[in-house]
Short mmCIF file of C-alpha atoms in Angstrom, two decimals:
data_model
loop_
_atom_site.label_atom_id
_atom_site.label_comp_id
_atom_site.label_asym_id
_atom_site.label_seq_id
_atom_site.Cartn_x
_atom_site.Cartn_y
_atom_site.Cartn_z
CA MET A 107 5.83 -23.94 -26.07
CA THR A 108 6.91 -27.10 -24.31
CA GLY A 109 10.14 -28.37 -22.79
CA LYS A 110 12.93 -26.45 -21.10
CA ARG A 111 13.07 -23.68 -23.69
CA GLY A 112 9.37 -23.02 -23.38
CA ALA A 113 9.67 -22.95 -19.61
CA VAL A 114 12.46 -20.39 -19.69
CA ALA A 115 10.43 -18.21 -22.03
CA ALA A 116 7.37 -18.50 -19.84
CA ALA A 117 9.33 -17.59 -16.73
CA LEU A 118 10.54 -14.40 -18.35
CA MET A 119 7.18 -13.66 -19.97
CA GLY A 120 5.46 -13.45 -16.61
CA VAL A 121 8.12 -11.68 -14.60
CA THR A 122 5.72 -9.12 -13.18
CA VAL A 123 6.13 -10.51 -9.70
CA SER A 124 4.79 -8.64 -6.70
CA MET A 125 7.14 -6.04 -5.32
CA ALA A 126 7.25 -7.57 -1.87
CA ALA A 127 7.91 -11.04 -3.22
CA ALA A 128 11.30 -9.75 -4.26
CA ALA A 129 12.05 -9.11 -0.61
CA ALA A 130 10.48 -10.13 2.68
CA PRO A 131 6.74 -9.53 3.00
CA ALA A 132 7.37 -7.16 5.88
CA GLY A 133 5.66 -4.37 3.99
CA ALA A 134 2.27 -6.03 4.40
CA PRO A 135 -0.23 -3.81 6.19
CA ALA A 136 -0.34 -5.97 9.32
CA ALA A 137 3.30 -5.36 10.16
CA ALA A 138 2.85 -1.62 10.20
CA ALA A 139 -0.34 -1.86 12.23
CA ARG A 140 0.65 -4.33 14.93
CA ASN A 141 -0.01 -1.93 17.79
CA ASP A 142 -3.34 -0.69 16.49
CA THR A 143 -6.82 -1.81 17.50
CA THR A 144 -8.89 -4.53 15.90
CA THR A 145 -12.27 -4.39 14.20
CA VAL A 146 -14.84 -7.05 13.32
CA VAL A 147 -17.17 -7.31 10.32
CA ARG A 148 -19.59 -10.07 9.33
CA THR A 149 -19.09 -11.59 5.88
CA GLU A 150 -21.55 -14.06 4.38
CA ASP A 151 -19.39 -16.94 5.67
CA GLY A 152 -18.76 -15.62 9.17
CA ARG A 153 -17.22 -12.82 11.19
CA VAL A 154 -13.60 -11.71 10.63
CA ARG A 155 -11.35 -9.64 12.85
CA GLY A 156 -9.02 -7.19 11.12
CA ILE A 157 -6.76 -4.29 12.06
CA ARG A 158 -8.01 -0.76 12.50
CA THR A 159 -5.75 2.28 12.32
CA ALA A 160 -6.57 5.97 12.23
CA GLY A 161 -6.96 5.85 8.45
CA HIS A 162 -7.57 2.25 7.43
CA ARG A 163 -9.14 -1.09 8.15
CA VAL A 164 -7.14 -4.10 6.95
CA PHE A 165 -8.39 -7.71 6.78
CA LEU A 166 -5.95 -10.39 5.67
CA GLY A 167 -6.32 -14.00 4.56
CA ILE A 168 -10.11 -14.18 4.19
CA PRO A 169 -11.05 -17.38 2.32
CA TYR A 170 -13.20 -16.87 -0.75
CA ALA A 171 -13.22 -20.50 -1.92
CA GLY A 172 -12.59 -23.93 -0.44
CA ALA A 173 -9.23 -25.67 -0.53
CA PRO A 174 -8.48 -26.93 -4.09
CA LYS A 175 -6.75 -30.11 -2.88
CA GLY A 176 -7.22 -33.85 -3.24
CA ALA A 177 -10.15 -34.55 -5.54
CA HIS A 178 -10.66 -30.77 -5.85
CA ARG A 179 -7.22 -30.13 -7.32
CA TRP A 180 -7.84 -28.95 -10.91
CA ALA A 181 -11.53 -28.45 -10.30
CA PRO A 182 -13.69 -25.31 -10.20
CA PRO A 183 -13.40 -23.32 -6.96
CA ARG A 184 -15.98 -24.49 -4.42
CA PRO A 185 -17.82 -22.58 -1.72
CA VAL A 186 -16.22 -21.82 1.63
CA ARG A 187 -17.54 -23.74 4.63
CA PRO A 188 -18.97 -21.11 6.99
CA TRP A 189 -17.30 -20.79 10.38
CA LYS A 190 -18.53 -20.05 13.86
CA GLY A 191 -17.11 -17.39 16.10
CA VAL A 192 -14.67 -14.76 14.86
CA ARG A 193 -11.94 -15.68 12.39
CA ASP A 194 -8.62 -13.87 12.80
CA ALA A 195 -7.76 -11.75 9.76
CA THR A 196 -4.75 -9.87 11.12
CA GLU A 197 -2.09 -12.06 9.47
CA PRO A 198 -1.56 -12.88 5.78
CA GLY A 199 -2.93 -16.20 4.59
CA PRO A 200 -0.75 -18.81 2.88
CA LEU A 201 0.62 -18.20 -0.59
CA CYS A 202 -0.45 -20.66 -3.26
CA PRO A 203 2.10 -23.37 -4.20
CA GLN A 204 5.18 -21.86 -5.81
CA VAL A 205 8.94 -22.21 -5.96
CA PRO A 206 11.69 -19.57 -5.69
CA SER A 207 12.78 -17.86 -8.88
CA GLN A 208 15.63 -15.68 -10.06
CA TYR A 209 13.65 -12.62 -9.03
CA ALA A 210 11.57 -13.79 -6.03
CA ASP A 211 12.85 -15.87 -3.13
CA VAL A 212 9.45 -17.12 -1.98
CA SER A 213 7.95 -20.61 -1.81
CA SER A 214 4.85 -22.42 -0.60
CA LEU A 215 3.43 -25.94 -0.51
CA GLU A 216 -0.04 -24.95 0.74
CA GLU A 217 -3.01 -25.62 -1.53
CA ASP A 218 -5.55 -24.18 0.91
CA CYS A 219 -4.60 -20.75 -0.34
CA LEU A 220 -7.63 -19.21 -2.04
CA VAL A 221 -7.77 -16.16 0.19
CA LEU A 222 -8.04 -12.44 -0.36
CA ASN A 223 -7.21 -9.27 1.54
CA VAL A 224 -9.28 -6.13 2.03
CA THR A 225 -7.83 -2.69 2.71
CA ALA A 226 -10.62 -0.21 3.35
CA PRO A 227 -10.71 3.45 4.31
CA ALA A 228 -11.67 4.14 7.90
CA PRO A 229 -15.44 4.57 8.24
CA SER A 230 -16.58 8.11 7.55
CA VAL A 231 -19.73 10.01 8.25
CA SER A 232 -20.63 9.81 4.56
CA ARG A 233 -23.24 7.21 3.72
CA ARG A 234 -21.99 6.91 0.15
CA ARG A 235 -20.19 3.64 -0.36
CA ALA A 236 -16.63 3.65 -1.65
CA PRO A 237 -15.57 2.30 -5.04
CA VAL A 238 -13.87 -1.10 -4.97
CA MET A 239 -10.65 -2.06 -6.77
CA VAL A 240 -9.75 -5.75 -7.14
CA TRP A 241 -6.04 -6.28 -7.84
CA ILE A 242 -4.90 -9.36 -9.79
CA HIS A 243 -1.15 -9.69 -9.38
CA GLY A 244 1.13 -10.55 -12.26
CA ASP A 245 3.58 -13.30 -13.11
CA GLY A 246 1.33 -16.35 -12.82
CA THR A 247 3.90 -18.55 -11.09
CA VAL A 248 4.96 -16.57 -8.00
CA GLY A 249 3.45 -13.98 -5.69
CA GLY A 250 0.23 -13.42 -3.80
CA GLY A 251 -2.26 -10.76 -2.89
CA SER A 252 -0.92 -10.05 0.62
CA LEU A 253 2.38 -8.88 -0.87
CA PHE A 254 0.70 -5.70 -2.13
CA ASP A 255 0.17 -2.96 0.43
CA ALA A 256 -2.87 -1.00 -0.75
CA ARG A 257 -3.05 1.66 1.96
CA ARG A 258 -2.05 4.44 -0.43
CA LEU A 259 -5.08 3.76 -2.66
CA ALA A 260 -7.36 3.24 0.32
CA ALA A 261 -6.33 6.66 1.62
CA ARG A 262 -7.97 8.04 -1.56
CA GLY A 263 -11.28 6.47 -0.56
CA VAL A 264 -11.03 3.14 -2.40
CA VAL A 265 -11.70 -0.30 -0.92
CA VAL A 266 -8.89 -2.46 -2.35
CA VAL A 267 -9.09 -6.25 -2.57
CA THR A 268 -5.93 -8.22 -3.44
CA VAL A 269 -6.33 -11.84 -4.45
CA ASN A 270 -4.48 -15.14 -4.32
CA TYR A 271 -5.19 -17.49 -7.21
CA ARG A 272 -3.78 -20.87 -8.26
CA LEU A 273 -0.45 -20.45 -10.01
CA GLY A 274 1.47 -22.30 -12.70
CA VAL A 275 0.68 -26.00 -12.97
CA PHE A 276 -2.05 -25.69 -10.33
CA GLY A 277 -3.81 -22.84 -12.11
CA GLY A 278 -3.20 -23.72 -15.74
CA PHE A 279 -2.90 -27.51 -15.92
CA ALA A 280 -4.68 -29.17 -18.82
CA HIS A 281 -5.29 -32.80 -19.67
CA PRO A 282 -7.64 -34.78 -21.93
CA GLY A 283 -10.95 -35.27 -20.18
CA LEU A 284 -10.28 -32.55 -17.59
CA GLU A 285 -13.13 -30.05 -17.50
CA GLY A 286 -11.83 -26.49 -17.19
CA SER A 287 -8.36 -27.34 -18.50
CA GLY A 288 -6.08 -24.32 -18.61
CA THR A 289 -8.53 -21.97 -16.87
CA PHE A 290 -8.44 -22.68 -13.13
CA ALA A 291 -6.63 -19.42 -12.35
CA LEU A 292 -9.32 -17.52 -14.25
CA GLN A 293 -12.03 -19.43 -12.42
CA ASP A 294 -10.45 -18.53 -9.08
CA GLN A 295 -10.36 -14.85 -10.00
CA GLN A 296 -14.01 -14.92 -11.03
CA ALA A 297 -14.89 -16.63 -7.74
CA ALA A 298 -13.10 -13.81 -5.91
CA LEU A 299 -15.06 -11.23 -7.92
CA ARG A 300 -18.31 -12.96 -7.00
CA TRP A 301 -17.22 -12.85 -3.34
CA VAL A 302 -16.60 -9.11 -3.71
CA ARG A 303 -20.07 -8.59 -5.18
CA ARG A 304 -21.63 -10.38 -2.19
CA ASN A 305 -19.44 -8.91 0.56
CA ALA A 306 -18.15 -5.49 -0.53
CA ALA A 307 -20.84 -3.61 1.36
CA VAL A 308 -19.77 -4.84 4.81
CA PHE A 309 -16.38 -3.20 4.23
CA GLY A 310 -17.97 0.06 3.09
CA GLY A 311 -17.59 -0.78 -0.60
CA ASP A 312 -20.03 -0.35 -3.45
CA PRO A 313 -20.62 -3.66 -5.29
CA GLY A 314 -21.96 -1.62 -8.20
CA ARG A 315 -18.63 0.18 -8.72
CA VAL A 316 -15.97 -2.51 -8.98
CA THR A 317 -12.75 -1.91 -10.91
CA VAL A 318 -10.59 -4.89 -11.75
CA ALA A 319 -6.91 -3.98 -12.14
CA GLY A 320 -3.74 -5.91 -12.87
CA SER A 321 -0.30 -5.86 -14.44
CA SER A 322 1.30 -8.12 -17.07
CA PHE A 323 -0.07 -11.66 -16.50
CA GLY A 324 -2.72 -10.11 -14.27
CA ALA A 325 -3.68 -7.68 -17.03
CA ALA A 326 -3.86 -10.57 -19.50
CA ALA A 327 -6.26 -12.28 -17.11
CA ILE A 328 -8.43 -9.16 -17.15
CA THR A 329 -8.47 -9.25 -20.95
CA ALA A 330 -9.84 -12.77 -20.61
CA HIS A 331 -12.47 -11.62 -18.11
CA LEU A 332 -13.59 -8.88 -20.50
CA VAL A 333 -14.73 -11.56 -22.94
CA SER A 334 -15.50 -14.45 -20.57
CA PRO A 335 -19.21 -15.23 -20.07
CA GLY A 336 -18.54 -16.12 -16.42
CA ALA A 337 -17.24 -12.63 -15.61
CA ARG A 338 -20.13 -10.71 -17.14
CA GLY A 339 -21.45 -8.15 -14.66
CA LEU A 340 -18.77 -8.79 -12.02
CA PHE A 341 -16.88 -5.53 -12.66
CA HIS A 342 -17.63 -2.13 -14.08
CA ARG A 343 -14.22 -0.70 -15.05
CA ALA A 344 -10.86 -2.24 -15.96
CA ILE A 345 -7.21 -1.18 -15.62
CA LEU A 346 -4.65 -3.00 -17.77
CA SER A 347 -0.97 -2.28 -17.04
CA SER A 348 1.52 -3.79 -19.50
CA GLY A 349 -1.27 -5.97 -20.83
CA GLU A 350 -0.35 -8.84 -23.12
CA GLY A 351 -3.76 -9.62 -24.57
CA MET A 352 -2.96 -8.72 -28.19
CA MET A 353 0.76 -9.47 -28.38
CA ASP A 354 2.58 -12.07 -30.42
CA MET A 355 6.18 -13.14 -29.86
CA PRO A 356 8.91 -13.16 -32.54
CA ALA A 357 11.51 -15.91 -32.33
CA GLY A 358 14.36 -15.43 -29.87
CA VAL A 359 13.03 -12.36 -28.09
CA MET A 360 12.92 -14.26 -24.80
CA GLY A 361 16.32 -15.84 -25.36
CA PRO A 362 18.22 -17.98 -27.86
CA GLY A 363 16.30 -21.00 -29.02
CA ILE A 364 12.86 -19.73 -28.02
CA PRO A 365 10.57 -20.04 -31.06
CA ALA A 366 8.07 -17.53 -32.36
CA TYR A 367 4.57 -17.79 -31.01
CA PRO A 368 1.38 -16.29 -32.44
CA TRP A 369 -0.05 -15.36 -29.01
CA TYR A 370 1.95 -14.28 -26.02
CA THR A 371 -0.50 -15.43 -23.33
CA TRP A 372 -3.10 -17.63 -25.00
CA ARG A 373 -2.86 -21.33 -25.87
CA THR A 374 -5.24 -23.70 -27.57
CA GLY A 375 -6.77 -26.32 -25.34
CA ARG A 376 -5.17 -29.05 -27.44
CA GLU A 377 -1.69 -27.62 -27.03
CA MET A 378 -2.02 -27.30 -23.27
CA ALA A 379 -3.53 -30.78 -22.95
CA ASP A 380 -0.61 -32.24 -24.90
CA THR A 381 1.75 -30.53 -22.45
CA GLY A 382 -0.32 -31.99 -19.61
CA VAL A 383 0.05 -35.52 -20.93
CA THR A 384 3.82 -35.05 -21.17
CA THR A 385 3.88 -33.68 -17.64
CA ALA A 386 1.79 -36.57 -16.30
CA ARG A 387 4.20 -39.03 -17.84
CA ALA A 388 7.18 -37.29 -16.27
CA LEU A 389 5.44 -37.40 -12.87
CA GLY A 390 4.78 -41.13 -13.15
CA CYS A 391 1.08 -40.79 -13.89
CA SER A 392 0.88 -41.92 -17.49
CA ASP A 393 -2.27 -43.91 -18.20
CA PRO A 394 -4.29 -44.45 -21.38
CA VAL A 395 -7.45 -43.77 -19.37
CA PRO A 396 -7.41 -40.02 -18.62
CA GLN A 397 -9.42 -40.27 -15.39
CA ARG A 398 -6.97 -42.78 -13.92
CA ALA A 399 -4.07 -40.49 -14.83
CA LEU A 400 -5.86 -37.58 -13.15
CA ARG A 401 -6.50 -39.60 -9.99
CA CYS A 402 -2.80 -40.39 -9.85
CA LEU A 403 -1.85 -36.75 -10.33
CA ARG A 404 -4.30 -35.52 -7.69
CA ALA A 405 -2.83 -37.94 -5.18
CA LEU A 406 0.70 -36.58 -5.59
CA PRO A 407 2.03 -34.37 -2.80
CA VAL A 408 2.52 -30.75 -3.81
CA LYS A 409 6.24 -31.11 -3.15
CA LYS A 410 6.47 -34.00 -5.63
CA VAL A 411 4.72 -31.97 -8.35
CA LEU A 412 7.00 -28.99 -7.79
CA GLU A 413 10.13 -31.14 -7.97
CA MET A 414 9.61 -31.56 -11.73
CA PRO A 415 11.87 -28.96 -13.42
CA HIS A 416 10.02 -26.02 -14.95
CA VAL A 417 6.58 -27.50 -14.21
CA MET A 418 5.25 -24.18 -12.94
CA ASN A 419 6.29 -22.32 -16.06
CA LEU A 420 4.90 -24.84 -18.52
CA PHE A 421 1.35 -23.80 -17.63
CA GLN A 422 1.85 -20.06 -17.31
CA ALA A 423 -0.84 -19.31 -19.86
CA PHE A 424 -4.60 -19.42 -20.40
CA ALA A 425 -6.39 -21.89 -22.64
CA PHE A 426 -9.15 -20.73 -24.97
CA GLY A 427 -11.85 -22.64 -26.82
CA ASN A 428 -13.71 -23.74 -23.69
CA ARG A 429 -16.64 -22.74 -21.47
CA VAL A 430 -14.61 -20.20 -19.47
CA LEU A 431 -12.85 -18.60 -22.45
CA PRO A 432 -14.70 -19.59 -25.61
CA GLU A 433 -12.65 -17.52 -28.07
CA LEU A 434 -9.20 -16.15 -28.63
CA PRO A 435 -9.75 -12.83 -26.79
CA GLU A 436 -8.50 -10.53 -29.52
CA GLU A 437 -11.33 -11.62 -31.82
CA PRO A 438 -14.22 -10.39 -29.63
CA LEU A 439 -12.18 -7.35 -28.61
CA ARG A 440 -11.75 -6.27 -32.22
CA ALA A 441 -15.43 -6.96 -32.94
CA GLY A 442 -16.65 -5.10 -29.87
CA ARG A 443 -18.19 -8.20 -28.31
CA PHE A 444 -17.41 -7.26 -24.71
CA PRO A 445 -19.06 -5.05 -22.05
CA ARG A 446 -18.76 -1.36 -22.88
CA ILE A 447 -17.08 -0.40 -19.63
CA PRO A 448 -14.40 2.29 -19.18
CA VAL A 449 -10.82 1.05 -19.53
CA LEU A 450 -7.50 2.55 -18.46
CA SER A 451 -4.69 0.84 -20.36
CA GLY A 452 -0.99 1.42 -20.78
CA ALA A 453 2.58 0.19 -20.78
CA THR A 454 6.05 1.31 -19.78
CA ARG A 455 8.41 3.16 -22.07
CA ASP A 456 11.20 0.54 -21.89
CA GLU A 457 9.24 -2.68 -21.37
CA HIS A 458 11.83 -5.13 -22.64
CA ARG A 459 14.91 -3.75 -20.92
CA LEU A 460 14.06 -5.83 -17.86
CA PHE A 461 14.13 -9.08 -19.83
CA VAL A 462 17.32 -8.26 -21.72
CA GLY A 463 19.01 -7.21 -18.51
CA MET A 464 17.96 -10.41 -16.73
CA LEU A 465 19.26 -12.54 -19.58
CA TYR A 466 22.45 -10.69 -20.37
CA ASP A 467 24.22 -7.56 -19.19
CA ALA A 468 22.76 -7.24 -15.68
CA VAL A 469 23.91 -10.77 -14.83
CA GLY A 470 27.38 -10.51 -16.38
CA ARG A 471 26.73 -11.97 -19.84
CA VAL A 472 27.49 -9.04 -22.13
CA PHE A 473 25.23 -8.86 -25.16
CA THR A 474 27.61 -8.09 -28.04
CA GLU A 475 27.05 -6.63 -31.48
CA ASP A 476 27.39 -10.15 -32.91
CA ASP A 477 24.67 -11.25 -30.51
CA TYR A 478 22.53 -8.38 -31.77
CA ASP A 479 22.99 -9.42 -35.40
CA ARG A 480 22.11 -13.02 -34.58
CA ALA A 481 19.05 -11.96 -32.59
CA LEU A 482 17.78 -9.83 -35.48
CA ASP A 483 18.33 -12.66 -37.93
CA THR A 484 16.44 -15.09 -35.70
CA ALA A 485 13.52 -12.78 -35.06
CA PHE A 486 13.09 -11.23 -38.50
CA GLY A 487 14.80 -13.48 -41.04
CA ALA A 488 14.99 -11.81 -44.45
CA LEU A 489 13.84 -8.53 -42.88
CA ALA A 490 16.69 -8.40 -40.36
CA GLY A 491 18.65 -5.93 -42.47
CA THR A 492 15.67 -3.61 -42.70
CA VAL A 493 15.29 -3.63 -38.93
CA ARG A 494 19.05 -3.20 -38.43
CA ASP A 495 19.03 -0.12 -40.65
CA ARG A 496 16.21 1.37 -38.58
CA TYR A 497 17.88 0.41 -35.27
CA PRO A 498 21.65 0.49 -35.88
CA ALA A 499 23.67 -0.82 -32.94
CA ASP A 500 25.88 2.28 -32.94
CA GLY A 501 22.79 4.42 -32.43
CA PHE A 502 22.43 3.14 -28.87
CA ALA A 503 24.62 3.09 -25.79
CA SER A 504 25.03 -0.68 -26.13
CA PRO A 505 23.86 -3.56 -28.33
CA ALA A 506 21.72 -4.72 -25.39
CA LEU A 507 19.81 -1.44 -25.39
CA ALA A 508 19.41 -1.60 -29.16
CA TRP A 509 17.89 -5.07 -28.90
CA ALA A 510 15.68 -4.10 -25.95
CA THR A 511 14.35 -1.13 -27.94
CA VAL A 512 13.61 -3.29 -30.98
CA VAL A 513 11.57 -5.74 -28.92
CA THR A 514 9.87 -3.04 -26.86
CA ASP A 515 8.68 -1.36 -30.05
CA ARG A 516 7.90 -4.44 -32.13
CA MET A 517 6.24 -6.60 -29.49
CA TRP A 518 5.13 -4.55 -26.50
CA ALA A 519 4.27 -1.18 -28.07
CA ARG A 520 2.67 -2.70 -31.15
CA GLY A 521 0.62 -5.04 -28.96
CA THR A 522 -0.38 -2.24 -26.58
CA TRP A 523 -1.40 -0.02 -29.51
CA ALA A 524 -3.49 -2.82 -31.02
CA GLN A 525 -5.21 -3.43 -27.70
CA ASN A 526 -5.89 0.25 -27.01
CA SER A 527 -7.18 0.72 -30.54
CA ALA A 528 -9.52 -2.28 -30.30
CA LEU A 529 -10.87 -1.09 -26.96
CA GLY A 530 -11.00 2.58 -27.93
CA ARG A 531 -13.22 1.90 -30.94
CA HIS A 532 -15.96 0.57 -28.69
CA THR A 533 -15.64 1.93 -25.16
CA PRO A 534 -14.13 4.90 -23.28
CA THR A 535 -10.40 4.16 -23.12
CA TYR A 536 -7.63 6.13 -21.43
CA ALA A 537 -4.12 5.26 -22.62
CA TYR A 538 -0.88 5.91 -20.77
CA GLU A 539 2.87 5.37 -20.98
CA PHE A 540 4.83 5.15 -17.74
CA ALA A 541 8.06 6.95 -18.65
CA ASP A 542 10.18 7.34 -15.50
CA ARG A 543 13.55 6.10 -16.71
CA ASP A 544 14.96 6.45 -13.19
CA ALA A 545 12.30 4.28 -11.57
CA PRO A 546 13.82 2.40 -8.61
CA MET A 547 14.43 -1.29 -9.29
CA TYR A 548 12.53 -3.41 -6.76
CA LEU A 549 13.62 -6.83 -8.04
CA PRO A 550 16.85 -8.29 -6.62
CA LEU A 551 18.92 -7.68 -9.76
CA PRO A 552 22.49 -6.35 -9.94
CA GLY A 553 22.96 -2.67 -10.64
CA GLY A 554 24.90 -1.12 -13.48
CA PHE A 555 22.38 -1.81 -16.25
CA PRO A 556 20.07 1.04 -17.34
CA PHE A 557 16.69 -0.64 -16.87
CA GLY A 558 14.88 2.62 -17.61
CA ALA A 559 11.08 2.63 -17.37
CA TYR A 560 11.10 -1.15 -17.16
CA HIS A 561 8.28 -3.71 -17.27
CA ALA A 562 6.03 -3.28 -14.20
CA GLY A 563 8.21 -0.47 -12.92
CA ASP A 564 5.03 1.56 -12.41
CA THR A 565 3.61 -0.79 -9.75
CA PRO A 566 5.43 0.72 -6.72
CA TYR A 567 4.04 4.11 -7.70
CA LEU A 568 0.58 2.77 -6.80
CA PHE A 569 1.22 0.25 -4.04
CA GLU A 570 3.36 0.90 -0.99
CA ASP A 571 6.78 -0.73 -1.35
CA LYS A 572 9.46 0.44 1.07
CA GLU A 573 12.33 -0.92 -1.01
CA ALA A 574 11.33 1.28 -3.94
CA THR A 575 9.59 4.24 -2.35
CA SER A 576 12.39 4.90 0.13
CA ARG A 577 14.48 5.83 -2.91
CA PHE A 578 11.90 8.09 -4.53
CA THR A 579 13.03 11.61 -5.30
CA PRO A 580 10.60 14.44 -4.46
CA ALA A 581 9.58 14.51 -8.13
CA GLN A 582 8.89 10.76 -8.06
CA VAL A 583 6.81 11.19 -4.91
CA ARG A 584 4.72 13.76 -6.77
CA LEU A 585 4.37 11.40 -9.73
CA SER A 586 3.27 8.62 -7.41
CA ASP A 587 0.71 10.90 -5.80
CA THR A 588 -0.68 11.94 -9.19
CA MET A 589 -0.85 8.37 -10.48
CA THR A 590 -2.60 7.18 -7.34
CA ASP A 591 -5.06 10.05 -7.66
CA TYR A 592 -5.70 9.10 -11.30
CA TRP A 593 -6.29 5.42 -10.48
CA ALA A 594 -8.57 6.23 -7.53
CA ARG A 595 -10.52 8.77 -9.56
CA PHE A 596 -10.98 6.22 -12.35
CA ALA A 597 -12.29 3.67 -9.86
CA ARG A 598 -14.71 6.25 -8.53
CA THR A 599 -16.03 7.78 -11.76
CA GLY A 600 -14.81 5.82 -14.78
CA THR A 601 -12.47 8.62 -15.86
CA PRO A 602 -9.04 9.55 -14.43
CA ASN A 603 -9.89 13.23 -14.72
CA GLY A 604 -10.61 15.24 -11.61
CA PRO A 605 -10.00 18.55 -9.85
CA GLY A 606 -6.34 19.47 -9.60
CA LEU A 607 -5.16 16.73 -11.95
CA PRO A 608 -3.54 17.24 -15.36
CA LYS A 609 -6.13 16.73 -18.09
CA TRP A 610 -6.28 13.23 -19.58
CA PRO A 611 -8.37 12.98 -22.80
CA ARG A 612 -9.69 9.68 -24.15
CA PHE A 613 -7.74 7.56 -26.61
CA MET A 614 -9.53 7.96 -29.95
CA PRO A 615 -8.11 5.55 -32.56
CA GLU A 616 -9.37 7.65 -35.48
CA ALA A 617 -7.52 10.79 -34.36
CA ASP A 618 -4.39 11.90 -36.23
CA ILE A 619 -2.44 11.40 -33.00
CA PRO A 620 -4.54 9.33 -30.56
CA TYR A 621 -4.03 10.68 -27.07
CA THR A 622 -1.66 8.86 -24.73
CA GLN A 623 -0.79 10.32 -21.34
CA SER A 624 2.92 10.27 -20.49
CA LEU A 625 3.55 9.66 -16.79
CA ALA A 626 7.02 10.89 -15.86
CA PRO A 627 8.43 13.01 -13.03
CA ASP A 628 9.16 15.88 -15.40
CA HIS A 629 6.19 15.49 -17.74
CA ILE A 630 2.59 14.48 -17.24
CA GLY A 631 0.88 15.19 -20.51
CA PRO A 632 0.54 14.06 -24.11
CA VAL A 633 3.08 11.89 -25.91
CA ASP A 634 3.04 10.66 -29.50
CA TYR A 635 3.21 6.99 -28.56
CA ALA A 636 3.14 5.71 -32.15
CA ALA A 637 6.00 7.96 -33.26
CA GLY A 638 8.04 7.29 -30.13
CA HIS A 639 7.94 3.55 -30.78
CA ARG A 640 8.25 3.72 -34.59
CA LEU A 641 4.91 1.99 -35.08
CA ALA A 642 4.50 3.22 -38.67
CA PHE A 643 7.66 1.25 -39.47
CA TRP A 644 6.47 -1.87 -37.63
CA HIS A 645 3.00 -1.75 -39.13
CA ARG A 646 4.59 -2.09 -42.58
CA LEU A 647 6.26 -5.35 -41.52
CA PRO A 648 4.65 -8.74 -40.80
#
């Protein structure tokens, strides 16, 4: 996708922004620990001073790679220059370059941003090292690791590392002759994982028990790492929330005029390079010699690059067919050509309500029944009537909810089922559906629209977010506690099952009803995911 329409689609496709990016980053651990003592550890690059509380140790803004600026913009991450003395790690580091969006009023012009944050349990008398969880935030154009407060998971005995990586045009730019085109964000994440392997022990973590976890765009990145040669051996379990690795996109589902696309997250190197040439021309760096064009682009100030409309969204994808990502990921996933590590994978019950609400009813543009008919015609052509019969507008509270349900089932649920099935045929896989239809909305969107169990609505149930958790009911607090226990247990043992927790069997694709765990305040237990999302119907259609 190129041009303004592609940019709008990309912006909506990656809307899993960090919770705190939707508000002020005051929920970061440092703010709550200002009056506590400090603590120092020695990393391979030098000593860092963090914050120590009764239950946690928090280290913020630790560099894991050198500044990707100047000649190093759009180049592989390079080693950090070691420092002398003690580096302060009590304040968040800079966010990577980004611009404000409809759902996140944050911005940055700082390229020296490849930092990570460590939240560790307080030292205990036990000599057994704690499991490590590395969180890759979603969206791909906004956000940062310090906006996720991981103290709730750390309280369960997990060392949590949250990561900044290059976003948008800085993480996904591609151009003829540019080595690594379309993969710089993935390379950053792998550099962070290598840092974790080398340094986890000084924070009390076990480098042999690393779980990589992420939501939406972050989960798609993890799908890439599952099949990327450069990530082999860097993690031992994976958690995919609202993963997009095996999704396609029917026409119009991200708004009028947005074409169909065979892969939701992946792009060919040629396609992304063509977009890069167009972008270079728009930025005044057109040159028939690629290296001269790249020198011109690398010399541009960050502010100048970001002034180009939609430039961040144009590269909100990952390129395949290269050294970092040799294949379209679904091919090795289906064939079982990936490490046989345990996976926890799921989605939300009402994934697409967030996107429909943001485009229409929640912002005052009512989605009418005529709009619904046009959307079905655009997405399904000659099959629109068949879909309309299965999802009649008068069977829902509004045409907007009818359309959101169609897309949730056709795109998100079908893609999630395909991914879980591919994984479950080859490795222990635990499937879930987050189903709290009263989940607090943490994005700054108007009320009045029933967002339900919306895309990424499960994130505040795992990470501390005052805007959301202050509105939790007692039942939602219990759900949050159970989910956090599940995630921590999975990081520790490779299964979410443990004493006192509702049983969670594996997802077995060959079973009559493969097991999916419903996560809702009033029900933690099995759900027939395929029946609930009408997958038998969708599997009969193209």
